[in-house]
GROMACS .gro file of C-alpha atoms in nm:
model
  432
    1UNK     CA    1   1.887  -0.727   1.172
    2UNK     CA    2   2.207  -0.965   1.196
    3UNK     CA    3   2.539  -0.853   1.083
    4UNK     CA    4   2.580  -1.104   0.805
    5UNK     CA    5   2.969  -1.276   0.842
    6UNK     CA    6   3.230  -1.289   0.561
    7UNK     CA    7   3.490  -1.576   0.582
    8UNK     CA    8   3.784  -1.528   0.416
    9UNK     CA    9   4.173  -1.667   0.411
   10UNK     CA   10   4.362  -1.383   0.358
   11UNK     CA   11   4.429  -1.038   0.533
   12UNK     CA   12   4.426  -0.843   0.243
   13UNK     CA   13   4.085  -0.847   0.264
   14UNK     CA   14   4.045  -0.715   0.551
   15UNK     CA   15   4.099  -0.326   0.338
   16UNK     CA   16   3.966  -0.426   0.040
   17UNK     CA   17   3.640  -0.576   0.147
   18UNK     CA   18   3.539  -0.281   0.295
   19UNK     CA   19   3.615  -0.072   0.013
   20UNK     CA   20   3.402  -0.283  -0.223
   21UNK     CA   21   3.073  -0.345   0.043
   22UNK     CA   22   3.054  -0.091   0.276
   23UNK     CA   23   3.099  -0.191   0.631
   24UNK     CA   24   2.815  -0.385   0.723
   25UNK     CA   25   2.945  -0.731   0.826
   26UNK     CA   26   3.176  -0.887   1.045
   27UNK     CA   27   3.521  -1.026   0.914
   28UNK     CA   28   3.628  -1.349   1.006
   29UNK     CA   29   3.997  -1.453   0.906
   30UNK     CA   30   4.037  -1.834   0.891
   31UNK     CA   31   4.320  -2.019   0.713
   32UNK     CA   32   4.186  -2.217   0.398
   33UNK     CA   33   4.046  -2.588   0.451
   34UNK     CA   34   3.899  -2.432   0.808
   35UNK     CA   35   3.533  -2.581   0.875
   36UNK     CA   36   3.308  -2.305   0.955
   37UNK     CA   37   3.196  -2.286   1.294
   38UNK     CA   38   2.831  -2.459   1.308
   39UNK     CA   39   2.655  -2.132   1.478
   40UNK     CA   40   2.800  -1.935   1.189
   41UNK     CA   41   2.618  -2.168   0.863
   42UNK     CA   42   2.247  -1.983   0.903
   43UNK     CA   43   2.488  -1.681   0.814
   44UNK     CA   44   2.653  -1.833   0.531
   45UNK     CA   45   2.567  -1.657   0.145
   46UNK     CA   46   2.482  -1.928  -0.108
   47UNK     CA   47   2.222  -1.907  -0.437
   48UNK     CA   48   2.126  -1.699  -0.751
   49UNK     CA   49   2.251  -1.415  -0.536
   50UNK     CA   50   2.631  -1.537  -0.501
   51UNK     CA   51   2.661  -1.717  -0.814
   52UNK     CA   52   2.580  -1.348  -0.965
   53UNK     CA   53   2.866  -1.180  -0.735
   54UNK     CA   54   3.026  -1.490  -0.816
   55UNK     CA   55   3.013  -1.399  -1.193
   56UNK     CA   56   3.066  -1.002  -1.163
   57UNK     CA   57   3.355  -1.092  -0.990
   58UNK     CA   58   3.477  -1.340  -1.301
   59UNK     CA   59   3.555  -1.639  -1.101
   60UNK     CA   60   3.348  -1.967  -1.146
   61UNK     CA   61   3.173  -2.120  -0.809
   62UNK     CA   62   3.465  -2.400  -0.782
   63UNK     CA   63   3.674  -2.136  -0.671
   64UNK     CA   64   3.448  -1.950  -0.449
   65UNK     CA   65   3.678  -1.648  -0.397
   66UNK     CA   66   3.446  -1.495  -0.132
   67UNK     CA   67   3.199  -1.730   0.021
   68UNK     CA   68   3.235  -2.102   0.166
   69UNK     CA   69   3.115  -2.405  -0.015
   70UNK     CA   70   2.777  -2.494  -0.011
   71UNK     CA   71   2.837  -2.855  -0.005
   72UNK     CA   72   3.166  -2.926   0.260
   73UNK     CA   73   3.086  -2.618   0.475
   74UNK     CA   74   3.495  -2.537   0.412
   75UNK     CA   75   3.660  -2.246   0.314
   76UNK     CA   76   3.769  -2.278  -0.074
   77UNK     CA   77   3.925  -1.976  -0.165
   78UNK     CA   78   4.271  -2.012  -0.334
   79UNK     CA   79   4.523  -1.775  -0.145
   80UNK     CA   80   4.667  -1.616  -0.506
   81UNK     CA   81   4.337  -1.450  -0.537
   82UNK     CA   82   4.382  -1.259  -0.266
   83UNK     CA   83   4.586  -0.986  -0.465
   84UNK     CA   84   4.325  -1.043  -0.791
   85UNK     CA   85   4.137  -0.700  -0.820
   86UNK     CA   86   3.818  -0.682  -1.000
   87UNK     CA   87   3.837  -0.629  -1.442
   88UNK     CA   88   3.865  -0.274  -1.479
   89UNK     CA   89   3.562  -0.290  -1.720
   90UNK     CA   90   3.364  -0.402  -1.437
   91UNK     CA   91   3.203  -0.232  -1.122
   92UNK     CA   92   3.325  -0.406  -0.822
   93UNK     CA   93   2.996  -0.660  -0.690
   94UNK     CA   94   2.890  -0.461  -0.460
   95UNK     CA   95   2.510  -0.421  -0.567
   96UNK     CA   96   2.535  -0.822  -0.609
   97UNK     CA   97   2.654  -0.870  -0.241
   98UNK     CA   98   2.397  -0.605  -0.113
   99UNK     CA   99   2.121  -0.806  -0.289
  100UNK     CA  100   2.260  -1.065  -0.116
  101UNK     CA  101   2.271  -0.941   0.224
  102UNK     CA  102   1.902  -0.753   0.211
  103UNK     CA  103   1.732  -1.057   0.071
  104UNK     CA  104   1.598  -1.189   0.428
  105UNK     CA  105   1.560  -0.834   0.516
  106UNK     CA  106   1.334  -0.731   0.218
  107UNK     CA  107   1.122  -1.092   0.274
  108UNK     CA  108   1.099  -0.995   0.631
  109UNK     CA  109   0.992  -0.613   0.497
  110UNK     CA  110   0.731  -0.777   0.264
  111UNK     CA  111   0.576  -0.988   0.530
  112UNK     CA  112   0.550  -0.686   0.699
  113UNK     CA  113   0.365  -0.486   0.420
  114UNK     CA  114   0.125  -0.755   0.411
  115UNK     CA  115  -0.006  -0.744   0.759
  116UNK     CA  116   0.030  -0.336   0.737
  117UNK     CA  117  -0.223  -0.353   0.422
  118UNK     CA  118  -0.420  -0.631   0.594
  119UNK     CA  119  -0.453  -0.425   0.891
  120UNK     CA  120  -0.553  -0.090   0.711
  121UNK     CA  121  -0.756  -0.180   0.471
  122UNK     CA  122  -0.979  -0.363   0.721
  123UNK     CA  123  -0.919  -0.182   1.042
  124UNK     CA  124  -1.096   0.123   0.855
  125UNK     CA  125  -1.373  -0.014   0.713
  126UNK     CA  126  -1.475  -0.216   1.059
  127UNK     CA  127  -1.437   0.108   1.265
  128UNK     CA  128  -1.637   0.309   1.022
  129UNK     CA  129  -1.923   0.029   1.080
  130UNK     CA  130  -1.901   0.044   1.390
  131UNK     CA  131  -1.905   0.391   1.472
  132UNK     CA  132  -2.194   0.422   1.222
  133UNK     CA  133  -2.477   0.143   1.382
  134UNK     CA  134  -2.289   0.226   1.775
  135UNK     CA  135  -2.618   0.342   1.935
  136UNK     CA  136  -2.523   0.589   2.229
  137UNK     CA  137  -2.695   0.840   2.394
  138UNK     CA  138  -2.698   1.226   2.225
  139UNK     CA  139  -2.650   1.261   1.848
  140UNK     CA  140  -2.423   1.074   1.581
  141UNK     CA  141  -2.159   1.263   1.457
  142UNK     CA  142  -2.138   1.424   1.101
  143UNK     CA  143  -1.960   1.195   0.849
  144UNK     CA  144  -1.934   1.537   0.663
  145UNK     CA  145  -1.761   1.666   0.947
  146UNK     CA  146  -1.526   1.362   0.971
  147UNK     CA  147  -1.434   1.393   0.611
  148UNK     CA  148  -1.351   1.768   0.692
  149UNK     CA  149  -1.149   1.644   0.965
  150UNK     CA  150  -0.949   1.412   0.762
  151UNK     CA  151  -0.825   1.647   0.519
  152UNK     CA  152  -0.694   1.888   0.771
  153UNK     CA  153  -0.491   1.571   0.911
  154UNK     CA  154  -0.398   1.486   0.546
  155UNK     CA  155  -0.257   1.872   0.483
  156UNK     CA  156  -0.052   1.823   0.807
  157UNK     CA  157   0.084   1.528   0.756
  158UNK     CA  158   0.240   1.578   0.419
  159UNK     CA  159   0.339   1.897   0.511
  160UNK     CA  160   0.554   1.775   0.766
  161UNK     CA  161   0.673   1.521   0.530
  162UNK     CA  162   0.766   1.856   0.266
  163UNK     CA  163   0.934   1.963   0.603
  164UNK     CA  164   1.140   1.658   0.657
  165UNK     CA  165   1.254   1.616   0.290
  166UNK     CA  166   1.392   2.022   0.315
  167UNK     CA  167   1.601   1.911   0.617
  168UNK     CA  168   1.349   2.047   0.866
  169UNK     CA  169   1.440   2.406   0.752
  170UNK     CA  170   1.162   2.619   0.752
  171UNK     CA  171   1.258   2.879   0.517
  172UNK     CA  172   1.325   2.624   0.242
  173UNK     CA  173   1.001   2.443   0.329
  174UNK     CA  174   0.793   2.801   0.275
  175UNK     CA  175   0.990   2.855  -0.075
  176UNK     CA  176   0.921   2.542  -0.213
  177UNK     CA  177   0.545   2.558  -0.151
  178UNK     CA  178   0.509   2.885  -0.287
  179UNK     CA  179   0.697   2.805  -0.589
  180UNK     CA  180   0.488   2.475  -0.607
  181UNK     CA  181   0.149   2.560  -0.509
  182UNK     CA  182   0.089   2.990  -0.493
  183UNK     CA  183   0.346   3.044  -0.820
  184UNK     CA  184   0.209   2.772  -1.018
  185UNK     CA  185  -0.193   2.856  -1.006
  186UNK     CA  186  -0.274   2.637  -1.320
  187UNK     CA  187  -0.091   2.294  -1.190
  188UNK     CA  188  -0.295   2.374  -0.864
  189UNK     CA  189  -0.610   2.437  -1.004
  190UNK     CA  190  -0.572   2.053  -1.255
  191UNK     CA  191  -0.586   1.885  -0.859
  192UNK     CA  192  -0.968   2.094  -0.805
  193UNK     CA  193  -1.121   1.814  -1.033
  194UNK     CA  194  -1.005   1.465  -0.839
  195UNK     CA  195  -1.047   1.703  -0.531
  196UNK     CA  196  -1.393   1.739  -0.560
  197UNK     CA  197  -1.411   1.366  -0.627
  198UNK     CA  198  -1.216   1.216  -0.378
  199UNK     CA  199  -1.461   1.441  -0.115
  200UNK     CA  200  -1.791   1.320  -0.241
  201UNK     CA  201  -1.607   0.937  -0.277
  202UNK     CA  202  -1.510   0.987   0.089
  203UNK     CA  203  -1.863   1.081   0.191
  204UNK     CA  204  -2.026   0.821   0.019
  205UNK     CA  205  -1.813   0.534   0.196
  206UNK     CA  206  -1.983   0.662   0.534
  207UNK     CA  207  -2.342   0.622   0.365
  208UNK     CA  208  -2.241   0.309   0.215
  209UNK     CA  209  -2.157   0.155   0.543
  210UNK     CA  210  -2.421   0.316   0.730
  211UNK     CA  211  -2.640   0.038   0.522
  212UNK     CA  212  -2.404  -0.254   0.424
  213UNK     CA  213  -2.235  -0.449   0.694
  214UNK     CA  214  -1.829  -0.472   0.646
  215UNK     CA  215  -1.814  -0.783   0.438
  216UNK     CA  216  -2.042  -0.686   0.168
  217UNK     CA  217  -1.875  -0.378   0.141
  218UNK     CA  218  -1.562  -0.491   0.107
  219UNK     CA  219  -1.628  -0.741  -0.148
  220UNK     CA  220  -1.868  -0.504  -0.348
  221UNK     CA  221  -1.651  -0.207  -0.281
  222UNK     CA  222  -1.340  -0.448  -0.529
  223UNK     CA  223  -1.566  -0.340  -0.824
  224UNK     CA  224  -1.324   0.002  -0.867
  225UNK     CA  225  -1.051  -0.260  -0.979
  226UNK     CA  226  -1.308  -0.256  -1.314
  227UNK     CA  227  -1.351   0.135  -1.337
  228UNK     CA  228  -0.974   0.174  -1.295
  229UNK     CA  229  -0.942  -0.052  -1.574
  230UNK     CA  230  -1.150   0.113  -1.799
  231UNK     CA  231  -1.069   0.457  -1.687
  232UNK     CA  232  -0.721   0.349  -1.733
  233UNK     CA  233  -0.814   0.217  -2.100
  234UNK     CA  234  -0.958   0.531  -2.223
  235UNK     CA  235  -0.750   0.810  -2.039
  236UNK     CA  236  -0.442   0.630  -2.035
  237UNK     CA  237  -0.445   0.430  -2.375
  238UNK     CA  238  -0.337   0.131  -2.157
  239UNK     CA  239  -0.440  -0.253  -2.285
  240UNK     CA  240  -0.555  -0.517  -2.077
  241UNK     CA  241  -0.442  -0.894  -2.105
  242UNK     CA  242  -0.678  -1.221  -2.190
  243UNK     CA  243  -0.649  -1.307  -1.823
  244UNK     CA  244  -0.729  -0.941  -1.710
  245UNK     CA  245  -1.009  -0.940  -1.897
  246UNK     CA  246  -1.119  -1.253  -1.765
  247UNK     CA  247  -1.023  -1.107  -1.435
  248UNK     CA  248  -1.302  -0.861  -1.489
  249UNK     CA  249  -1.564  -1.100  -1.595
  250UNK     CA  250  -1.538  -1.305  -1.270
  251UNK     CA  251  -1.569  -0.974  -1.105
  252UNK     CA  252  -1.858  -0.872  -1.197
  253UNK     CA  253  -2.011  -1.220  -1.163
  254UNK     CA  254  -1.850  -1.231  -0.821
  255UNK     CA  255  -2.025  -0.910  -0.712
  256UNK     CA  256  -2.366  -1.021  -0.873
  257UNK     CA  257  -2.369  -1.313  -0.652
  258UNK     CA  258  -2.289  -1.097  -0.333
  259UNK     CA  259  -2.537  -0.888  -0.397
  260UNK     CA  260  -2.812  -1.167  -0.476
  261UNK     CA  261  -3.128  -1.091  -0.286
  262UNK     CA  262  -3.162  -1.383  -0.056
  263UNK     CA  263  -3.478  -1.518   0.137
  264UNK     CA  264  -3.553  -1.319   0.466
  265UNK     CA  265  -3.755  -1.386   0.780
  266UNK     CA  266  -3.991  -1.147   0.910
  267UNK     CA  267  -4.339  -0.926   0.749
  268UNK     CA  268  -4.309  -0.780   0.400
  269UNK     CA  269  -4.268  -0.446   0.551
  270UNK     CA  270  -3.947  -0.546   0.729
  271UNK     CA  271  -3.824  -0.709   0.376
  272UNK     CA  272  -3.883  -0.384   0.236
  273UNK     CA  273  -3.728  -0.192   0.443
  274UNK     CA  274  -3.415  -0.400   0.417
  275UNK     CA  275  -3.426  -0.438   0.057
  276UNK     CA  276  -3.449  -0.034   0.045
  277UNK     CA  277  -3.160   0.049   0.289
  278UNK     CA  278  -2.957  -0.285   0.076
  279UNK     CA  279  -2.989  -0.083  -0.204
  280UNK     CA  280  -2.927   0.250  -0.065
  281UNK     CA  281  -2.574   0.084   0.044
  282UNK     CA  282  -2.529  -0.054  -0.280
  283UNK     CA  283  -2.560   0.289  -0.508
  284UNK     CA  284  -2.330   0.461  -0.263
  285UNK     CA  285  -2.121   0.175  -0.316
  286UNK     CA  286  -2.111   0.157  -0.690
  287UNK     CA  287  -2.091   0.533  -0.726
  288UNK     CA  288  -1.774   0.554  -0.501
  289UNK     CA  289  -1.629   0.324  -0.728
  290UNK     CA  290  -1.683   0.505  -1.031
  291UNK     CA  291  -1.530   0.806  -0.835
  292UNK     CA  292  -1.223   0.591  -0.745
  293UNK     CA  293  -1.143   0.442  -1.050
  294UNK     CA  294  -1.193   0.813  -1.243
  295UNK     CA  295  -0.986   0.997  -0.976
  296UNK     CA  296  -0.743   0.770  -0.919
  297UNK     CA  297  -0.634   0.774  -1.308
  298UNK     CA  298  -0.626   1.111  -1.348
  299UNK     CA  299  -0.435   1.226  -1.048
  300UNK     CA  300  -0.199   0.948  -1.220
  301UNK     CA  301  -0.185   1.117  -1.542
  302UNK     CA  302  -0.125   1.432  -1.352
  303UNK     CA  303   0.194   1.274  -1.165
  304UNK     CA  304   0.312   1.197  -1.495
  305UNK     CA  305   0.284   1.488  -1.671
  306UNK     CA  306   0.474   1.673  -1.384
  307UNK     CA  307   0.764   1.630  -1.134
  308UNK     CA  308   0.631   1.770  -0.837
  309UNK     CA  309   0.679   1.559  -0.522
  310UNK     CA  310   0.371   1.331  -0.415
  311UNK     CA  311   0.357   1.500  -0.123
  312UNK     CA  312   0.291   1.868  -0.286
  313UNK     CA  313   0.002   1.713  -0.462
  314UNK     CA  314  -0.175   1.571  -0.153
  315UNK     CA  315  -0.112   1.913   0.000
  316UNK     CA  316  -0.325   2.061  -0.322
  317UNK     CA  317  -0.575   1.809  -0.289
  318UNK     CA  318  -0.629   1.832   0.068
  319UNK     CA  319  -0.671   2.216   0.025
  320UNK     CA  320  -0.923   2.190  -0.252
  321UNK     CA  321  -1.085   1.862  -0.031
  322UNK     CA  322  -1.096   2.071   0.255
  323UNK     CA  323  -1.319   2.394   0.060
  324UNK     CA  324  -1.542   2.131  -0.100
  325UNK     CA  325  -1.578   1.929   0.242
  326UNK     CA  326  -1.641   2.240   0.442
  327UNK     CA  327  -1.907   2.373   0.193
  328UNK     CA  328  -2.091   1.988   0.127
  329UNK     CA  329  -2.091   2.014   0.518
  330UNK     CA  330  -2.251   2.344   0.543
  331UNK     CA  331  -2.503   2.274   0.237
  332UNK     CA  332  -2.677   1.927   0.379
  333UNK     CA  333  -2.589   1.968   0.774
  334UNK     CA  334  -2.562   2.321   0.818
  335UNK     CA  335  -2.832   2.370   1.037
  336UNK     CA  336  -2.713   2.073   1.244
  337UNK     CA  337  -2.361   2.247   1.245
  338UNK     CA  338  -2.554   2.594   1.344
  339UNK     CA  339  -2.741   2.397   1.621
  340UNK     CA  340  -2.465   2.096   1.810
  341UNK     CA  341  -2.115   2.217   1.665
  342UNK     CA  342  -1.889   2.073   1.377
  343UNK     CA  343  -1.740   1.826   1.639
  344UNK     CA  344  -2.117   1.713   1.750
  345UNK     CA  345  -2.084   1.331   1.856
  346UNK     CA  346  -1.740   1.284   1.889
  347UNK     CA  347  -1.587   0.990   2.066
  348UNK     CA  348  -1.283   0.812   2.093
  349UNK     CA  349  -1.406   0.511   1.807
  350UNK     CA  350  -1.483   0.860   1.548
  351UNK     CA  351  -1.094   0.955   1.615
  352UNK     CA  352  -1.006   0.757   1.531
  353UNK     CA  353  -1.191   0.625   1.193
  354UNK     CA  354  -1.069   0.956   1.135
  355UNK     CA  355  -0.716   0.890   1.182
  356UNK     CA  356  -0.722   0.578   1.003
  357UNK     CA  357  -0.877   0.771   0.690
  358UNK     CA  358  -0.652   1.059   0.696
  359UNK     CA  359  -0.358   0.833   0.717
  360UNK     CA  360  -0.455   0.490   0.533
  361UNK     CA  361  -0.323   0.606   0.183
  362UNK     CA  362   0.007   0.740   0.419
  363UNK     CA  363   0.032   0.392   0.502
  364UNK     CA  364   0.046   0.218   0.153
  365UNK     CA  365   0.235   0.466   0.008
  366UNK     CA  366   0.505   0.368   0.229
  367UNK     CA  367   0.480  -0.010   0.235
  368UNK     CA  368   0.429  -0.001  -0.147
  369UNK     CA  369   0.717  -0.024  -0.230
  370UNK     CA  370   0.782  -0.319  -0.073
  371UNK     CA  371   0.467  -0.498  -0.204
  372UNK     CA  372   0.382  -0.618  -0.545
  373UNK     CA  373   0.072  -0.697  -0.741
  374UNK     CA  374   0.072  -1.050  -0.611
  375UNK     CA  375   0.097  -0.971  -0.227
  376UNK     CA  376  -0.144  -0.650  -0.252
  377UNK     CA  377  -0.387  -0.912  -0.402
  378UNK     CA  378  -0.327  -1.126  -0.098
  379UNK     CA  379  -0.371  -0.911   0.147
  380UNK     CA  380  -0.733  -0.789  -0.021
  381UNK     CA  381  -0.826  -1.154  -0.004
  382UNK     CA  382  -0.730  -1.172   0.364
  383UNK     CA  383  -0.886  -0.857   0.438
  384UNK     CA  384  -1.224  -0.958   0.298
  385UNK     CA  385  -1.206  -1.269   0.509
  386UNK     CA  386  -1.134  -1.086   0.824
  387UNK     CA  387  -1.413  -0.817   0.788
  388UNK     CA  388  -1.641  -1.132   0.707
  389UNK     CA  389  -1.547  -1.297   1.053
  390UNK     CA  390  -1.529  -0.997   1.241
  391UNK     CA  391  -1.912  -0.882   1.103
  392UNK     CA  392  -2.004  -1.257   1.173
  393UNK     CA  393  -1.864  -1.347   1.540
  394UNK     CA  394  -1.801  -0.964   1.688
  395UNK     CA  395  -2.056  -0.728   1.524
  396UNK     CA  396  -2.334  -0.959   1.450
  397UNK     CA  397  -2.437  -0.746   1.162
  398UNK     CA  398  -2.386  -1.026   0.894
  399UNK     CA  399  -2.557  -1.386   0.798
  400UNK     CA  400  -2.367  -1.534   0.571
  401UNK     CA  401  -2.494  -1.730   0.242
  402UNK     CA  402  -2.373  -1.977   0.002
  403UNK     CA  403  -2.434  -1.719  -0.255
  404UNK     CA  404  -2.218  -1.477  -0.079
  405UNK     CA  405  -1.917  -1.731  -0.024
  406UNK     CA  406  -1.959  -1.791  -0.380
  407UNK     CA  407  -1.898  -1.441  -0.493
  408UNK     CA  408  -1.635  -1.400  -0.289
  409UNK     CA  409  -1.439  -1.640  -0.368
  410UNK     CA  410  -1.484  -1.527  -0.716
  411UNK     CA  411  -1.383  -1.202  -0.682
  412UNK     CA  412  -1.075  -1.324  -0.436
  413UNK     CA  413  -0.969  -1.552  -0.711
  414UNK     CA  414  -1.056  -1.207  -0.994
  415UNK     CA  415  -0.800  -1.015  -0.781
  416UNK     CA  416  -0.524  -1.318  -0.764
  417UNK     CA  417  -0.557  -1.308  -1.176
  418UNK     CA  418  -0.570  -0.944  -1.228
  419UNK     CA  419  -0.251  -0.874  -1.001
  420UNK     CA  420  -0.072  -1.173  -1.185
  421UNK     CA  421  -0.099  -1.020  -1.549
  422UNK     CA  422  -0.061  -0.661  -1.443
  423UNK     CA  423   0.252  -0.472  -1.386
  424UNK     CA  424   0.242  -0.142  -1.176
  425UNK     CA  425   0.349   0.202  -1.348
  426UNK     CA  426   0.664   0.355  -1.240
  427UNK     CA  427   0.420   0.676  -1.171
  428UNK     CA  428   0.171   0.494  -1.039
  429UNK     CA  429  -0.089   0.736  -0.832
  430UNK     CA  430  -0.045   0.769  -0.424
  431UNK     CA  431  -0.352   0.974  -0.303
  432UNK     CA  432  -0.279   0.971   0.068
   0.00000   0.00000   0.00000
């Protein structure tokens, strides 16, 4: 990131501006009616920023005591100004001219949190296809064991992060988690119930695209934006908008169309078949929502109710994840487990869908910040269009139908008006 350049007339400044902004920027002293050198104008501050530093400052814009004018390029500041302080019953505009100066760099930081959504949100759900149909010699791997894996990754992860926010001291580290987690058994045990969800949730993504190709899924999978709703409704006493609840309607319409049974070629035993491994796909897909939207409001209402860092809570549900994993892998592949191994079928393509699950919510929780409803929206839509190519022209998994482009665009256009209307919660949830 460039240093951004302040212009000014006098040498006074050269103390005072640093006192007031910090010492980001570059100080250029220039005598007043000086034209600013042309390499230096993509540099220049003008806008709603300056006009606000502008005001805090209590000069108008004629006078421009800090930056050059917009229109003649020149420097305008009047010398007497140079020994004006700010009112004492004002701060000094430095959160103004720090706005200011991170504008480009928080665009350039949401641009970036777009493509890092885009690419997670996607990347995961075309791996996890893939791995699933790959035909290879010797047996599949477990998607019970994967799940199993993930959660160890999770617990690692975020206590590293509990490890960097103690100042990588490992005494401090081991207090706070015993104070958080061992010392506090009844805060622990509130994560067992969204635990237990988030497990069978996780498992029933692998058996929902083990039958649905990518684009289906991901279009089908945007009905937990309606169970978070209406979780969030009943648990959370929240109220929904005309437009959200119109959001909600094309939704569901949107996902009815996608999920239109279509003409096929082939006998009636093939159309079976298909119908019976569409539907499969579908209830795995539908049930994983209701588990999203459910879990996903209560661990919210949990994070509100407490102050425990986000990270402490994804250690607590990654324990109680990891005991419910391990025994739903022992109960319905234990004697595969007995027979091949936990790790059976491992390749490089299960790492790392593995990887990408254990650190996909690590990922938003980070760029978050620096996305709102509208761009999360966005990068849904562009994710659903990528996974549609991708399953079209790469995995050739996917026909595509004018029904199906219909729904879609519905429930693009369902997302666009849902994130418009709706404002996220300071304590919004963060399950990594």
């Amino acid at each position: 990131m460039s240093v951004p350049r302040i212009f000014c007339t006098s040498s006074c400044f050269r103390k005072d501006i640093p006192r007031w902004f910090g010492s980001q920027f570059t100080l250029l002293l220039m005598r007043e009616g000086d034209r600013i050198p042309s390499q230096s104008l993509p540099a220049r501050c003008s806008g709603p920023a300056t006009s606000q530093l502008l005001r805090s400052w209590g000069s108008s814009r004629e006078q421009a005591p800090l930056f050059t004018d917009v229109e003649t390029d020149r420097l305008c500041m009047p010398n007497h100004l140079c020994s004006q302080t700010p009112p004492h019953n004002q701060n000094p505009p430095k959160a103004a001219f720090s706005a200011m100066v991170s504008s480009l760099h928080s665009r350039r930081l949401k641009y970036l949190s777009l493509g890092v959504l885009v690419l997670q949100t996607t990347s995961l759900v075309l791996t996890m296809r893939y791995s699933r149909t790959l035909k290879e010699d010797g047996p599949r791997y477990l998607a019970s064991s994967a799940v199993v894996s993930a959660e160890v990754i999770k617990i690692l992860v975020c206590t590293l992060l509990v490890f960097m926010e103690n100042n990588f001291y490992v005494k401090a580290m081991n207090q706070q988690l015993k104070e958080e987690i061992v010392s506090k058994p009844l805060e622990t045990m509130k994560l067992a119930i969204p635990a237990g969800i988030y497990t069978l949730q996780n498992n029933l993504l692998y058996v929902a695209l083990s039958n649905l190709d990518a684009a289906t899924y991901q279009v089908t999978y945007q009905l937990k934006i309606l169970t978070t709703a209406l979780f969030s409704i009943s648990m959370l006493g929240r109220r929904l908008g005309f437009y959200q609840w119109m959001s909600l309607l094309l939704l569901m319409a949107g996902v009815t169309l996608v999920q239109w049974p279509t003409a096929s070629e082939g006998d009636s035993e093939q159309k079976v078949l298909s119908a019976s491994i569409q539907f499969v796909g579908l209830m795995a897909v539908l049930i994983a929502c209701i588990s999203s939207g459910f879990a996903g409001v209560y661990f919210e209402k949990i994070l509100k109710e407490t102050k425990q860092s986000v990270w402490i809570r994804n250690i607590q549900l990654g324990l109680f994840g990891f005991v419910f994993g391990t025994l739903g892998m022992m109960v319905y592949d234990g004697e595969r487990v007995t027979q091949s191994g936990m790790f059976q079928g491992y390749n490089k393509i299960t790492s790392i869908v593995i990887v990408l699950q254990a650190l996909g919510g690590l990922v938003i929780a980070v760029v978050i910040k620096y996305a709102d409803n509208i761009l999360k929206g966005f990068a849904t839509s562009l994710s659903i269009i990528v996974s549609t190519l991708i399953s079209y022209f790469m995995l050739e998994d996917f026909s595509p139908t004018g029904m199906f482009f219909s729904g879609a665009a519905l429930v693009i256009a369902a997302t666009f008006l849902y994130s418009c209307e709706s404002k996220p919660a300071s304590g919004s949830a963060v399950k990594v």
